[in-house]
Coordinates of C-alpha atoms in Angstrom, one line a residue:
X1 CA -0.2 0.2 0.1
X2 CA 1.2 3.3 -0.7
X3 CA 2.7 5.5 2.2
X4 CA 0.6 8.5 3.4
X5 CA 0.6 11.6 1.2
X6 CA 2.1 14.4 3.6
X7 CA 0.0 17.1 2.2
X8 CA -3.3 15.3 2.7
X9 CA -2.2 14.6 6.2
X10 CA -1.6 18.3 6.7
X11 CA -5.0 19.3 5.2
X12 CA -6.5 17.0 7.9
X13 CA -4.7 18.5 10.5
X14 CA -5.1 22.1 9.7
X15 CA -9.2 21.4 9.5
X16 CA -9.1 19.5 12.7
X17 CA -7.3 22.7 14.3
X18 CA -9.9 24.9 12.8
X19 CA -12.8 22.6 14.2
X20 CA -11.8 22.7 17.5
X21 CA -11.2 26.5 17.7
X22 CA -14.4 26.8 16.0
X23 CA -16.2 24.7 18.7
X24 CA -14.9 26.2 21.5
X25 CA -15.4 29.7 20.3
X26 CA -19.2 28.9 20.1
X27 CA -19.0 28.2 23.7
X28 CA -17.7 31.9 24.3
X29 CA -19.5 35.1 24.2
X30 CA -16.5 37.2 23.5
X31 CA -13.4 35.5 23.9
X32 CA -11.8 34.4 20.9
X33 CA -8.3 32.5 19.7
X34 CA -5.6 34.5 18.7
X35 CA -3.2 33.0 15.9
X36 CA -0.2 34.1 14.0
X37 CA 1.6 32.0 11.4
X38 CA 5.4 31.5 12.1
X39 CA 8.4 30.3 9.7
X40 CA 10.5 27.6 11.4
X41 CA 14.3 27.6 11.1
X42 CA 15.3 24.9 9.0
X43 CA 12.0 24.5 7.2
X44 CA 8.6 24.2 7.4
X45 CA 5.9 26.5 10.0
X46 CA 3.9 26.8 12.7
X47 CA 0.5 28.5 13.6
X48 CA -0.3 28.4 17.1
X49 CA -3.4 29.5 18.3
X50 CA -4.6 30.7 22.1
X51 CA -7.6 31.6 23.4
X52 CA -7.5 33.3 27.2
X53 CA -9.8 34.6 29.5
X54 CA -13.1 33.3 28.3
X55 CA -15.9 32.7 30.6
X56 CA -16.0 28.8 29.9
X57 CA -12.2 28.5 29.0
X58 CA -9.5 29.9 31.2
X59 CA -6.9 29.2 28.3
X60 CA -6.6 26.8 25.2
X61 CA -3.9 26.2 22.9
X62 CA -4.4 24.4 19.5
X63 CA -1.2 24.5 17.6
X64 CA -0.5 23.4 14.4
X65 CA 3.0 22.4 13.2
X66 CA 5.0 21.2 10.2
X67 CA 8.6 21.1 9.9
X68 CA 11.6 19.9 8.2
X69 CA 14.5 18.8 9.8
X70 CA 18.2 17.7 8.9
X71 CA 18.3 15.5 12.2
X72 CA 15.5 13.9 14.3
X73 CA 15.7 15.1 17.8
X74 CA 16.6 12.6 20.6
X75 CA 13.0 12.9 21.9
X76 CA 11.8 11.2 18.5
X77 CA 14.3 8.4 18.5
X78 CA 13.8 6.9 21.7
X79 CA 11.5 4.2 20.3
X80 CA 13.5 4.4 17.0
X81 CA 17.2 4.8 17.8
X82 CA 17.9 3.3 14.2
X83 CA 16.6 6.7 12.8
X84 CA 18.8 8.9 14.8
X85 CA 20.4 11.7 12.7
X86 CA 17.9 11.3 9.8
X87 CA 16.3 13.7 7.7
X88 CA 12.8 13.8 8.6
X89 CA 9.2 15.9 8.2
X90 CA 6.8 16.3 11.1
X91 CA 3.0 17.4 10.9
X92 CA 1.1 17.9 14.2
X93 CA -1.3 19.3 15.9
X94 CA -1.2 19.4 19.8
X95 CA -4.0 20.9 21.9
X96 CA -4.9 21.7 25.5
X97 CA -8.1 22.8 27.2
X98 CA -8.1 24.1 30.5
X99 CA -11.5 25.1 31.5
X100 CA -12.5 27.7 34.3
X101 CA -14.9 26.0 36.2
X102 CA -13.2 23.1 38.6
X103 CA -15.9 20.5 37.6
X104 CA -15.1 20.5 34.1
X105 CA -11.9 18.4 33.2
X106 CA -9.1 19.6 31.3
X107 CA -8.1 17.6 28.5
X108 CA -5.0 17.2 26.0
X109 CA -5.1 15.8 22.7
X110 CA -2.2 15.5 20.2
X111 CA -2.1 14.0 16.4
X112 CA 1.1 13.7 14.5
X113 CA 2.5 12.1 11.5
X114 CA 6.4 11.3 11.2
X115 CA 8.6 10.7 8.0
X116 CA 12.1 9.7 8.3
X117 CA 14.0 8.5 5.3
X118 CA 11.9 6.0 4.0
X119 CA 10.2 5.3 7.2
X120 CA 6.9 6.6 8.4
X121 CA 4.3 6.5 11.0
X122 CA 1.7 8.0 13.1
X123 CA 1.0 8.6 16.7
X124 CA -1.1 10.5 18.9
X125 CA -4.1 10.2 21.3
X126 CA -6.5 11.8 23.8
X127 CA -6.5 11.9 27.5
X128 CA -8.8 13.5 30.2
X129 CA -7.7 14.9 33.7
X130 CA -10.8 15.7 36.1
X131 CA -10.3 17.5 39.4
X132 CA -13.9 16.1 40.5
X133 CA -14.6 12.8 39.3
X134 CA -18.1 11.6 37.6
X135 CA -18.8 8.3 36.5
X136 CA -21.1 9.2 33.5
X137 CA -18.1 11.5 32.2
X138 CA -15.7 8.7 32.5
X139 CA -18.0 6.3 31.1
X140 CA -18.7 8.6 28.1
X141 CA -14.9 9.5 27.6
X142 CA -13.5 6.0 27.2
X143 CA -16.8 4.4 25.5
X144 CA -16.4 7.1 22.9
X145 CA -12.6 6.0 22.3
X146 CA -13.6 2.4 22.6
X147 CA -16.3 3.0 19.8
X148 CA -13.5 4.9 17.6
X149 CA -11.1 1.7 17.7
X150 CA -13.2 -1.4 17.3
X151 CA -13.5 -1.1 13.6
X152 CA -9.7 -1.9 13.5
X153 CA -9.9 -4.4 15.9
X154 CA -11.0 -5.9 18.9
X155 CA -7.6 -5.3 21.1
X156 CA -6.9 -1.9 19.6
X157 CA -8.5 0.1 22.6
X158 CA -7.1 -2.6 25.0
X159 CA -3.6 -1.7 23.8
X160 CA -3.9 2.0 23.2
X161 CA -5.7 2.6 26.5
X162 CA -3.0 0.5 28.6
X163 CA -0.3 2.6 26.6
X164 CA -2.2 5.9 27.6
X165 CA -2.3 4.9 31.3
X166 CA 1.2 4.0 31.3
X167 CA 2.4 7.1 29.6
X168 CA 0.4 9.8 31.4
X169 CA 1.8 9.0 34.7
X170 CA 3.6 11.1 37.4
X171 CA 6.4 8.5 38.6
X172 CA 7.8 10.9 41.1
X173 CA 4.3 10.9 43.0
X174 CA 3.5 7.0 41.9
X175 CA -0.2 8.3 40.5
X176 CA -1.5 8.7 37.2
X177 CA -2.2 12.6 35.7
X178 CA -6.0 11.5 35.0
X179 CA -8.2 8.9 33.8
X180 CA -6.5 8.4 30.7
X181 CA -8.0 7.9 27.1
X182 CA -6.0 6.3 24.3
X183 CA -2.3 7.2 23.3
X184 CA -0.5 5.4 20.6
X185 CA 2.9 5.6 18.7
X186 CA 5.0 4.2 15.9
X187 CA 1.3 3.0 14.1
X188 CA 2.5 2.2 10.4
X189 CA 0.6 -0.6 9.5
X190 CA -0.1 0.1 6.0
X191 CA -3.7 -1.7 5.9
X192 CA -5.2 0.5 8.6
X193 CA -2.8 3.0 10.5
X194 CA -4.0 6.2 8.5
X195 CA -7.7 5.5 8.9
X196 CA -7.3 4.6 12.7
X197 CA -5.5 7.9 13.2
X198 CA -8.3 9.7 11.3
X199 CA -10.9 7.8 13.5
X200 CA -9.6 8.9 16.6
X201 CA -8.9 12.5 15.3
X202 CA -13.1 12.4 14.5
X203 CA -13.7 11.4 18.0
X204 CA -11.9 13.7 20.2
X205 CA -15.0 16.4 19.9
X206 CA -17.4 13.9 20.6
X207 CA -15.5 12.6 23.3
X208 CA -15.1 16.0 25.3
X209 CA -17.8 18.4 24.3
X210 CA -20.8 16.8 26.1
X211 CA -18.6 16.6 29.0
X212 CA -17.5 20.1 29.1
X213 CA -21.2 20.9 28.2
X214 CA -22.4 19.4 31.2
X215 CA -19.9 20.7 33.5
X216 CA -18.9 24.2 32.9
X217 CA -21.9 26.0 34.6
X218 CA -21.8 23.7 38.0
X219 CA -21.4 26.3 41.0
X220 CA -18.5 26.3 42.6
X221 CA -16.3 28.1 45.4
X222 CA -13.0 28.9 46.5
X223 CA -12.3 25.6 48.0
X224 CA -13.0 23.9 44.9
X225 CA -11.1 26.5 43.1
X226 CA -7.9 26.0 45.5
X227 CA -8.2 22.2 44.5
X228 CA -8.4 22.7 40.7
X229 CA -5.0 24.7 41.1
X230 CA -3.3 22.3 43.3
X231 CA -4.2 19.4 40.5
X232 CA -2.8 21.8 38.1
X233 CA 0.3 21.7 39.3
X234 CA 0.4 18.1 38.6
X235 CA -0.1 18.7 34.9
X236 CA 2.7 21.3 35.0
X237 CA 4.9 18.6 36.6
X238 CA 4.1 15.8 33.9
X239 CA 4.6 18.5 30.8
X240 CA 8.0 19.6 32.1
X241 CA 9.6 16.2 33.3
X242 CA 7.9 13.7 31.2
X243 CA 6.0 15.2 28.2
X244 CA 8.0 13.7 24.9
X245 CA 5.8 16.5 22.6
X246 CA 7.2 19.3 24.9
X247 CA 10.6 17.8 24.7
X248 CA 10.6 17.4 20.8
X249 CA 9.5 20.8 20.4
X250 CA 12.5 22.5 22.5
X251 CA 15.0 20.0 21.1
X252 CA 13.8 21.0 17.0
X253 CA 14.3 24.7 18.6
X254 CA 10.6 25.4 18.4
X255 CA 9.1 28.6 19.8
X256 CA 9.1 28.3 23.4
X257 CA 6.1 30.9 23.8
X258 CA 4.1 28.2 21.8
X259 CA 5.4 25.2 23.4
X260 CA 4.6 26.4 26.7
X261 CA 1.6 28.3 25.8
X262 CA -0.4 25.0 27.1
X263 CA 0.4 25.6 30.7
X264 CA -2.3 26.6 33.2
X265 CA -2.3 30.1 33.2
X266 CA -2.6 29.7 37.1
X267 CA -1.5 27.2 39.3
X268 CA -0.8 26.5 43.1
X269 CA 1.9 24.2 45.0
X270 CA 0.9 23.7 48.6
X271 CA 3.2 21.9 50.7
X272 CA 2.2 18.5 51.7
X273 CA -1.4 19.1 50.8
X274 CA -4.0 16.1 51.9
X275 CA -7.7 15.9 51.0
X276 CA -9.9 15.9 53.8
X277 CA -10.9 12.3 54.5
X278 CA -14.3 11.2 53.0
X279 CA -14.3 14.9 51.0
X280 CA -15.0 15.0 47.2
X281 CA -11.5 15.7 46.4
X282 CA -10.2 12.6 48.5
X283 CA -12.7 10.7 46.1
X284 CA -10.6 11.6 43.3
X285 CA -8.0 9.6 44.1
X286 CA -9.8 7.0 45.9
X287 CA -12.3 6.4 43.0
X288 CA -11.1 8.2 39.7
X289 CA -7.1 7.8 39.7
X290 CA -7.2 4.0 40.1
X291 CA -7.1 1.5 37.0
X292 CA -10.5 1.0 36.2
X293 CA -12.6 -0.2 32.6
X294 CA -14.7 2.6 32.5
X295 CA -15.8 1.7 29.0
X296 CA -17.5 -1.4 30.6
X297 CA -19.1 0.8 32.8
X298 CA -19.1 2.4 36.1
X299 CA -17.2 0.0 38.8
X300 CA -19.5 -1.1 41.5

């Protein structure tokens, strides 16, 4: 089967960027995305788009990048060391949405295509980081991901969910970042790699928007806001310590303002903070930040 056509991959990702931005703007009475197109040293371009200060979205970053390089950065060759030093082309959209309401979860998605010499592969996925857990949100999120994977084999969702759980894990705190989702890399099976990648792109907004719509008007106070900002600290720790996309962007000479634009605008670290026993905050840890097959239904 013929290798993926880069200009068609690019068109898909540009359309995805526009769809996410227009959908999120539809929730806001005034806030809009700011965007700029930037040439990249060595070839290619990036189009970061950021919305800040909305009533629903405190910050969202939806960044499109198409780069060319003479040498793959180390973050991209961790799983393919034989390609170290290869000439490469990378096309991607990376996004993070930080809602204002603590009851609305943060979400992250990344979809990318790499070509290095004669090799090519797809990667990406999406995950959810709630601050307060709701069974129906977890079930909807994971069932939407599972439905996108099912046409490509019964084990695909199982593998991608496990990969997501293992990747989005804060080793230094021995806890997951959120409730996971799907994550994959090095996807290059000629028969279905591109179709599966596109199916997951199409699944992202149907997975997230119903949850955001349910939660963004929930009344909250300073206690809930404080907990949200503390938990956002975990998000920052993961992005700066472990995230391969962040490392790749920095190693490839990307624009720092764009790479770090995905971080939450407000965050708190409180020394040795422990949630109150029996509280909704503790319940996030005991019920939601634990392994579970949410696609099969809420655990007893």
